[in-house]
């Protein structure tokens, strides 16, 4: 049995306080990870505030974990104590349904979230099914890798999902926690990349991250200058966009794909029919997609831009996320 030392909130929007809990015995398929660092995602803030009405208190967040394997169940495969691994949004799935057996474990109907069905990584240790503990390859900076396990795979997955060509023209909407990683992935993929943001304050940074072009929507709100251009537009925001304008910016056969949780989408169907255009969306990514993303990040030296806080300064970090402007991801270190 393991006593895990964590930081938990006891009410919606409340502060994180020291919290110990008994995790019980390590299950036969479980891995116990000693946390070295853990990113803070906006989903952690949504869960803290109980925005989705599913949070159970006391709430221990944290689903962008980097750490070392310290205990293994009797049925685990492919891992050894001391391995450096990462754990993202999903902590376990059934491993026997059609989705799991086809390699889409993140779509498993019985998938369990690292912070929705158990206590997460704002702690000294966290557990998961062995399949969801992904080894961190050499070449990935462990100190900043946590956000790759959630935001990184979220923006990488559509490139595989749509069999994106390296000659494709891609627009990335929103240059923030997700978008700044999307620019790097699309640039390394070989694409012609356009960053799309409200104003020009992030233009210089976006170009350094891989954008070949930059569009400020306050200057061109209907994207008239981009009509018929993009093979893929990747929306990373939760804003209510002028969807018809973005569909008009797609080339024939193009896809408008959102990973940002826009509350409502209203769009005209006829332009999609006539141009054989489509709208799609996706959550995080499967186990294999996560491994591919980590290998790709290592090969192309892709890393999130992070601000680092000590785990003991968790409340200060959340205040920065709630009311500040982090550049672009926050990471807590043990």
Short mmCIF file of C-alpha atoms in Angstrom, two decimals:
data_model
loop_
_atom_site.label_atom_id
_atom_site.label_comp_id
_atom_site.label_asym_id
_atom_site.label_seq_id
_atom_site.Cartn_x
_atom_site.Cartn_y
_atom_site.Cartn_z
CA UNK A 1 0.00 0.00 0.00
CA UNK A 2 1.17 3.50 -0.85
CA UNK A 3 0.46 6.81 0.84
CA UNK A 4 0.55 9.48 -1.85
CA UNK A 5 1.27 13.10 -0.93
CA UNK A 6 -0.66 15.47 -3.16
CA UNK A 7 -2.21 18.91 -3.53
CA UNK A 8 -6.00 18.91 -3.58
CA UNK A 9 -8.81 21.44 -3.76
CA UNK A 10 -11.78 20.70 -1.53
CA UNK A 11 -14.34 22.94 -3.26
CA UNK A 12 -14.93 24.49 -6.71
CA UNK A 13 -12.42 27.24 -7.36
CA UNK A 14 -10.79 26.68 -3.99
CA UNK A 15 -7.07 26.69 -3.23
CA UNK A 16 -4.92 23.60 -3.46
CA UNK A 17 -3.83 22.30 -0.07
CA UNK A 18 -1.66 19.44 1.11
CA UNK A 19 -3.59 16.18 0.93
CA UNK A 20 -2.52 12.59 1.64
CA UNK A 21 -4.42 9.56 0.47
CA UNK A 22 -4.00 5.80 0.57
CA UNK A 23 -3.70 4.49 -2.99
CA UNK A 24 -3.98 0.85 -1.94
CA UNK A 25 -2.00 -1.95 -3.56
CA UNK A 26 -0.60 -1.58 -7.07
CA UNK A 27 -2.99 -3.42 -9.39
CA UNK A 28 -1.76 -6.17 -11.72
CA UNK A 29 -1.93 -3.89 -14.80
CA UNK A 30 -0.84 -0.72 -13.00
CA UNK A 31 2.28 1.38 -13.09
CA UNK A 32 3.19 3.75 -10.27
CA UNK A 33 5.08 6.84 -11.40
CA UNK A 34 7.17 9.09 -9.20
CA UNK A 35 6.34 12.55 -10.48
CA UNK A 36 9.24 14.77 -11.54
CA UNK A 37 7.13 17.45 -13.24
CA UNK A 38 3.54 18.04 -14.23
CA UNK A 39 2.12 20.57 -16.65
CA UNK A 40 -0.98 22.62 -15.92
CA UNK A 41 -3.58 22.51 -18.69
CA UNK A 42 -6.64 24.74 -18.99
CA UNK A 43 -8.65 21.54 -18.48
CA UNK A 44 -7.22 21.40 -14.95
CA UNK A 45 -8.70 24.85 -14.34
CA UNK A 46 -12.05 23.79 -15.79
CA UNK A 47 -12.07 20.76 -13.51
CA UNK A 48 -11.05 22.86 -10.51
CA UNK A 49 -13.99 25.19 -11.14
CA UNK A 50 -16.31 22.23 -11.87
CA UNK A 51 -17.25 23.83 -15.20
CA UNK A 52 -18.24 20.43 -16.62
CA UNK A 53 -20.13 19.31 -13.51
CA UNK A 54 -18.12 16.09 -13.20
CA UNK A 55 -15.44 17.04 -10.67
CA UNK A 56 -15.21 14.98 -7.51
CA UNK A 57 -13.73 16.68 -4.45
CA UNK A 58 -11.16 16.57 -3.01
CA UNK A 59 -9.76 17.19 -6.48
CA UNK A 60 -6.15 16.35 -7.38
CA UNK A 61 -5.48 17.63 -10.90
CA UNK A 62 -2.52 17.14 -13.20
CA UNK A 63 -2.54 15.13 -16.43
CA UNK A 64 0.73 16.16 -18.09
CA UNK A 65 3.03 14.02 -16.01
CA UNK A 66 6.71 13.25 -16.47
CA UNK A 67 8.29 10.84 -14.00
CA UNK A 68 10.05 7.57 -13.23
CA UNK A 69 8.47 4.16 -12.88
CA UNK A 70 8.83 3.07 -9.24
CA UNK A 71 6.41 0.13 -9.05
CA UNK A 72 4.93 -2.35 -11.52
CA UNK A 73 1.97 -4.71 -11.34
CA UNK A 74 2.40 -8.38 -12.11
CA UNK A 75 0.82 -8.11 -15.61
CA UNK A 76 2.67 -5.06 -16.93
CA UNK A 77 4.65 -5.29 -20.15
CA UNK A 78 7.43 -3.30 -21.77
CA UNK A 79 8.38 -1.22 -18.74
CA UNK A 80 10.97 -1.45 -15.99
CA UNK A 81 11.56 0.41 -12.76
CA UNK A 82 13.52 3.58 -13.46
CA UNK A 83 12.05 4.17 -16.94
CA UNK A 84 11.26 7.81 -17.70
CA UNK A 85 7.62 7.95 -18.81
CA UNK A 86 4.85 10.40 -19.51
CA UNK A 87 1.15 10.23 -18.66
CA UNK A 88 -1.48 12.39 -20.34
CA UNK A 89 -5.26 12.88 -20.23
CA UNK A 90 -6.15 9.17 -20.24
CA UNK A 91 -4.94 6.86 -17.49
CA UNK A 92 -6.55 3.61 -18.64
CA UNK A 93 -8.90 2.06 -21.20
CA UNK A 94 -10.51 -1.36 -21.44
CA UNK A 95 -8.01 -2.77 -24.01
CA UNK A 96 -10.57 -5.21 -25.44
CA UNK A 97 -13.24 -3.14 -27.27
CA UNK A 98 -13.13 -2.51 -31.02
CA UNK A 99 -11.67 0.97 -30.51
CA UNK A 100 -8.88 -0.27 -28.26
CA UNK A 101 -8.04 -3.25 -30.47
CA UNK A 102 -7.96 -1.03 -33.57
CA UNK A 103 -5.49 1.36 -31.94
CA UNK A 104 -7.93 4.15 -31.06
CA UNK A 105 -7.75 3.64 -27.30
CA UNK A 106 -8.52 7.31 -26.64
CA UNK A 107 -12.01 6.70 -28.09
CA UNK A 108 -12.74 3.77 -25.77
CA UNK A 109 -16.16 4.20 -24.18
CA UNK A 110 -14.75 2.95 -20.89
CA UNK A 111 -11.63 5.15 -20.96
CA UNK A 112 -10.74 6.67 -17.61
CA UNK A 113 -9.28 10.13 -17.28
CA UNK A 114 -6.22 10.86 -15.17
CA UNK A 115 -8.08 13.67 -13.38
CA UNK A 116 -11.72 12.69 -13.99
CA UNK A 117 -11.75 9.15 -12.59
CA UNK A 118 -8.82 9.21 -10.16
CA UNK A 119 -6.34 11.52 -8.45
CA UNK A 120 -3.85 13.07 -10.87
CA UNK A 121 -0.27 14.22 -11.01
CA UNK A 122 -0.21 17.20 -8.66
CA UNK A 123 1.38 14.76 -6.27
CA UNK A 124 4.56 12.88 -5.57
CA UNK A 125 3.18 9.76 -7.29
CA UNK A 126 0.41 8.81 -9.71
CA UNK A 127 -0.84 5.55 -11.21
CA UNK A 128 -2.09 4.39 -14.60
CA UNK A 129 -2.52 1.32 -16.77
CA UNK A 130 0.86 0.30 -18.15
CA UNK A 131 -0.24 0.92 -21.74
CA UNK A 132 -0.77 4.62 -21.06
CA UNK A 133 2.68 5.16 -19.53
CA UNK A 134 4.62 6.27 -22.61
CA UNK A 135 8.42 6.11 -22.54
CA UNK A 136 10.08 9.48 -23.13
CA UNK A 137 12.62 9.05 -25.94
CA UNK A 138 16.10 10.51 -25.93
CA UNK A 139 16.08 13.96 -27.47
CA UNK A 140 12.91 15.09 -25.70
CA UNK A 141 13.60 17.64 -22.97
CA UNK A 142 12.03 16.01 -19.92
CA UNK A 143 11.76 19.30 -18.04
CA UNK A 144 9.35 20.77 -20.59
CA UNK A 145 7.83 17.60 -22.06
CA UNK A 146 4.71 17.39 -19.87
CA UNK A 147 2.48 19.55 -22.12
CA UNK A 148 3.31 17.31 -25.08
CA UNK A 149 1.32 14.52 -23.39
CA UNK A 150 -1.94 16.51 -23.68
CA UNK A 151 -1.76 19.66 -25.81
CA UNK A 152 1.01 18.28 -28.01
CA UNK A 153 -0.74 15.07 -29.02
CA UNK A 154 -4.03 16.96 -29.38
CA UNK A 155 -2.63 19.12 -32.21
CA UNK A 156 -0.43 16.35 -33.66
CA UNK A 157 -3.23 13.80 -34.00
CA UNK A 158 -5.12 15.64 -36.82
CA UNK A 159 -2.02 15.52 -39.02
CA UNK A 160 -2.22 11.72 -38.95
CA UNK A 161 -6.01 11.60 -38.96
CA UNK A 162 -6.19 13.50 -42.24
CA UNK A 163 -3.10 11.94 -43.85
CA UNK A 164 -1.71 15.43 -44.22
CA UNK A 165 0.69 15.89 -47.10
CA UNK A 166 4.00 17.67 -46.40
CA UNK A 167 3.09 20.01 -49.28
CA UNK A 168 -0.22 20.99 -47.66
CA UNK A 169 -1.15 24.57 -46.86
CA UNK A 170 -2.23 24.76 -43.24
CA UNK A 171 -3.79 27.54 -41.19
CA UNK A 172 -3.43 27.46 -37.40
CA UNK A 173 -6.05 29.50 -35.57
CA UNK A 174 -4.98 30.78 -32.17
CA UNK A 175 -1.36 31.18 -31.08
CA UNK A 176 -1.55 30.03 -27.49
CA UNK A 177 -0.99 26.91 -25.43
CA UNK A 178 -2.08 24.60 -28.26
CA UNK A 179 -1.39 26.76 -31.29
CA UNK A 180 2.27 27.43 -30.54
CA UNK A 181 2.91 23.66 -30.60
CA UNK A 182 0.78 23.21 -33.73
CA UNK A 183 2.96 25.72 -35.59
CA UNK A 184 6.08 23.73 -34.73
CA UNK A 185 4.58 20.37 -35.74
CA UNK A 186 3.16 21.66 -39.04
CA UNK A 187 6.41 23.41 -39.92
CA UNK A 188 8.47 20.28 -39.22
CA UNK A 189 5.94 18.25 -41.22
CA UNK A 190 6.97 20.34 -44.23
CA UNK A 191 3.76 22.33 -44.64
CA UNK A 192 3.26 25.92 -45.76
CA UNK A 193 2.00 27.33 -42.45
CA UNK A 194 -0.14 30.40 -41.80
CA UNK A 195 -0.68 31.63 -38.24
CA UNK A 196 -4.10 33.21 -37.71
CA UNK A 197 -4.55 35.45 -34.69
CA UNK A 198 -6.72 38.40 -33.70
CA UNK A 199 -3.94 40.99 -33.76
CA UNK A 200 -0.27 41.19 -34.67
CA UNK A 201 1.25 41.12 -31.17
CA UNK A 202 2.33 37.49 -31.62
CA UNK A 203 3.49 37.72 -35.23
CA UNK A 204 7.24 37.76 -34.61
CA UNK A 205 7.01 34.85 -32.18
CA UNK A 206 4.73 32.87 -34.50
CA UNK A 207 7.21 33.20 -37.35
CA UNK A 208 10.02 31.97 -35.12
CA UNK A 209 7.88 28.96 -34.22
CA UNK A 210 7.44 28.03 -37.87
CA UNK A 211 4.77 30.23 -39.46
CA UNK A 212 5.51 31.21 -43.06
CA UNK A 213 2.64 33.70 -43.13
CA UNK A 214 0.58 35.63 -40.61
CA UNK A 215 -3.03 36.82 -40.75
CA UNK A 216 -4.56 39.26 -38.26
CA UNK A 217 -8.32 38.78 -38.27
CA UNK A 218 -8.97 42.27 -36.91
CA UNK A 219 -7.62 43.47 -40.28
CA UNK A 220 -9.37 40.82 -42.39
CA UNK A 221 -12.29 39.48 -40.31
CA UNK A 222 -13.83 37.47 -43.16
CA UNK A 223 -10.46 36.09 -44.32
CA UNK A 224 -11.13 37.37 -47.82
CA UNK A 225 -7.40 37.47 -48.54
CA UNK A 226 -7.22 33.72 -47.79
CA UNK A 227 -10.20 32.51 -49.85
CA UNK A 228 -9.73 28.99 -51.24
CA UNK A 229 -6.23 28.61 -49.82
CA UNK A 230 -6.01 25.98 -47.08
CA UNK A 231 -5.98 22.21 -47.24
CA UNK A 232 -6.36 22.14 -43.45
CA UNK A 233 -7.39 24.80 -40.96
CA UNK A 234 -6.65 23.71 -37.39
CA UNK A 235 -8.66 25.67 -34.83
CA UNK A 236 -7.09 25.61 -31.36
CA UNK A 237 -9.41 28.17 -29.76
CA UNK A 238 -12.77 27.92 -28.01
CA UNK A 239 -13.97 31.16 -29.61
CA UNK A 240 -17.17 31.59 -31.61
CA UNK A 241 -15.57 31.95 -35.03
CA UNK A 242 -17.23 33.17 -38.23
CA UNK A 243 -17.38 29.57 -39.45
CA UNK A 244 -18.55 30.35 -42.98
CA UNK A 245 -15.54 32.60 -43.49
CA UNK A 246 -13.19 29.80 -42.46
CA UNK A 247 -14.96 27.30 -44.71
CA UNK A 248 -14.56 29.78 -47.57
CA UNK A 249 -10.82 29.88 -46.82
CA UNK A 250 -10.55 26.13 -47.49
CA UNK A 251 -9.34 24.81 -50.81
CA UNK A 252 -11.56 22.22 -52.54
CA UNK A 253 -11.42 19.06 -50.46
CA UNK A 254 -10.12 21.01 -47.47
CA UNK A 255 -10.89 20.29 -43.84
CA UNK A 256 -11.75 22.66 -40.99
CA UNK A 257 -10.69 20.74 -37.90
CA UNK A 258 -11.23 21.94 -34.35
CA UNK A 259 -9.53 20.78 -31.19
CA UNK A 260 -10.74 23.87 -29.35
CA UNK A 261 -14.02 23.33 -27.54
CA UNK A 262 -16.15 25.93 -29.27
CA UNK A 263 -19.57 25.94 -27.60
CA UNK A 264 -21.56 26.06 -30.83
CA UNK A 265 -20.89 25.76 -34.54
CA UNK A 266 -23.20 27.27 -37.16
CA UNK A 267 -22.17 26.96 -40.79
CA UNK A 268 -23.69 26.87 -44.26
CA UNK A 269 -23.71 23.40 -45.78
CA UNK A 270 -23.88 24.33 -49.48
CA UNK A 271 -20.29 25.67 -49.72
CA UNK A 272 -19.06 22.44 -48.13
CA UNK A 273 -21.03 20.34 -50.62
CA UNK A 274 -19.94 22.32 -53.65
CA UNK A 275 -16.28 22.35 -52.60
CA UNK A 276 -16.28 18.85 -51.07
CA UNK A 277 -15.12 20.47 -47.86
CA UNK A 278 -15.62 19.07 -44.38
CA UNK A 279 -15.68 19.93 -40.69
CA UNK A 280 -14.13 17.59 -38.13
CA UNK A 281 -12.91 17.45 -34.55
CA UNK A 282 -10.87 15.20 -32.28
CA UNK A 283 -9.77 14.67 -28.67
CA UNK A 284 -6.17 14.03 -27.50
CA UNK A 285 -4.73 10.89 -29.15
CA UNK A 286 -4.21 7.16 -28.93
CA UNK A 287 -1.26 5.36 -27.35
CA UNK A 288 0.47 4.83 -30.71
CA UNK A 289 -0.24 8.42 -31.79
CA UNK A 290 1.32 9.66 -28.55
CA UNK A 291 4.41 7.55 -29.14
CA UNK A 292 4.67 8.79 -32.73
CA UNK A 293 4.30 12.39 -31.53
CA UNK A 294 7.08 11.96 -28.97
CA UNK A 295 9.39 10.41 -31.57
CA UNK A 296 8.60 13.22 -34.00
CA UNK A 297 9.25 15.84 -31.31
CA UNK A 298 12.59 14.23 -30.49
CA UNK A 299 13.63 14.06 -34.14
CA UNK A 300 12.73 17.68 -34.87
CA UNK A 301 13.59 19.15 -31.45
CA UNK A 302 10.05 20.36 -30.82
CA UNK A 303 9.31 21.56 -27.29
CA UNK A 304 6.58 23.60 -25.64
CA UNK A 305 7.42 27.05 -24.36
CA UNK A 306 6.99 26.82 -20.59
CA UNK A 307 7.00 28.82 -17.39
CA UNK A 308 8.16 26.71 -14.45
CA UNK A 309 6.90 26.80 -10.87
CA UNK A 310 7.67 24.62 -7.89
CA UNK A 311 4.86 22.21 -6.99
CA UNK A 312 4.57 24.04 -3.67
CA UNK A 313 3.70 27.21 -5.61
CA UNK A 314 0.74 25.56 -7.31
CA UNK A 315 -1.75 28.25 -6.27
CA UNK A 316 0.45 31.00 -7.66
CA UNK A 317 0.70 29.09 -10.95
CA UNK A 318 -3.08 28.68 -11.15
CA UNK A 319 -3.53 32.37 -10.49
CA UNK A 320 -1.23 33.04 -13.47
CA UNK A 321 -3.31 30.69 -15.61
CA UNK A 322 -6.61 32.19 -14.51
CA UNK A 323 -5.74 35.89 -14.66
CA UNK A 324 -2.39 36.18 -16.42
CA UNK A 325 -0.93 35.47 -19.83
CA UNK A 326 1.50 32.54 -19.56
CA UNK A 327 3.90 31.99 -22.46
CA UNK A 328 2.57 29.40 -23.20
CA UNK A 329 2.34 26.44 -20.83
CA UNK A 330 2.84 26.22 -17.07
CA UNK A 331 4.81 23.34 -15.52
CA UNK A 332 5.15 22.35 -11.88
CA UNK A 333 8.35 20.64 -10.75
CA UNK A 334 8.58 18.25 -7.84
#
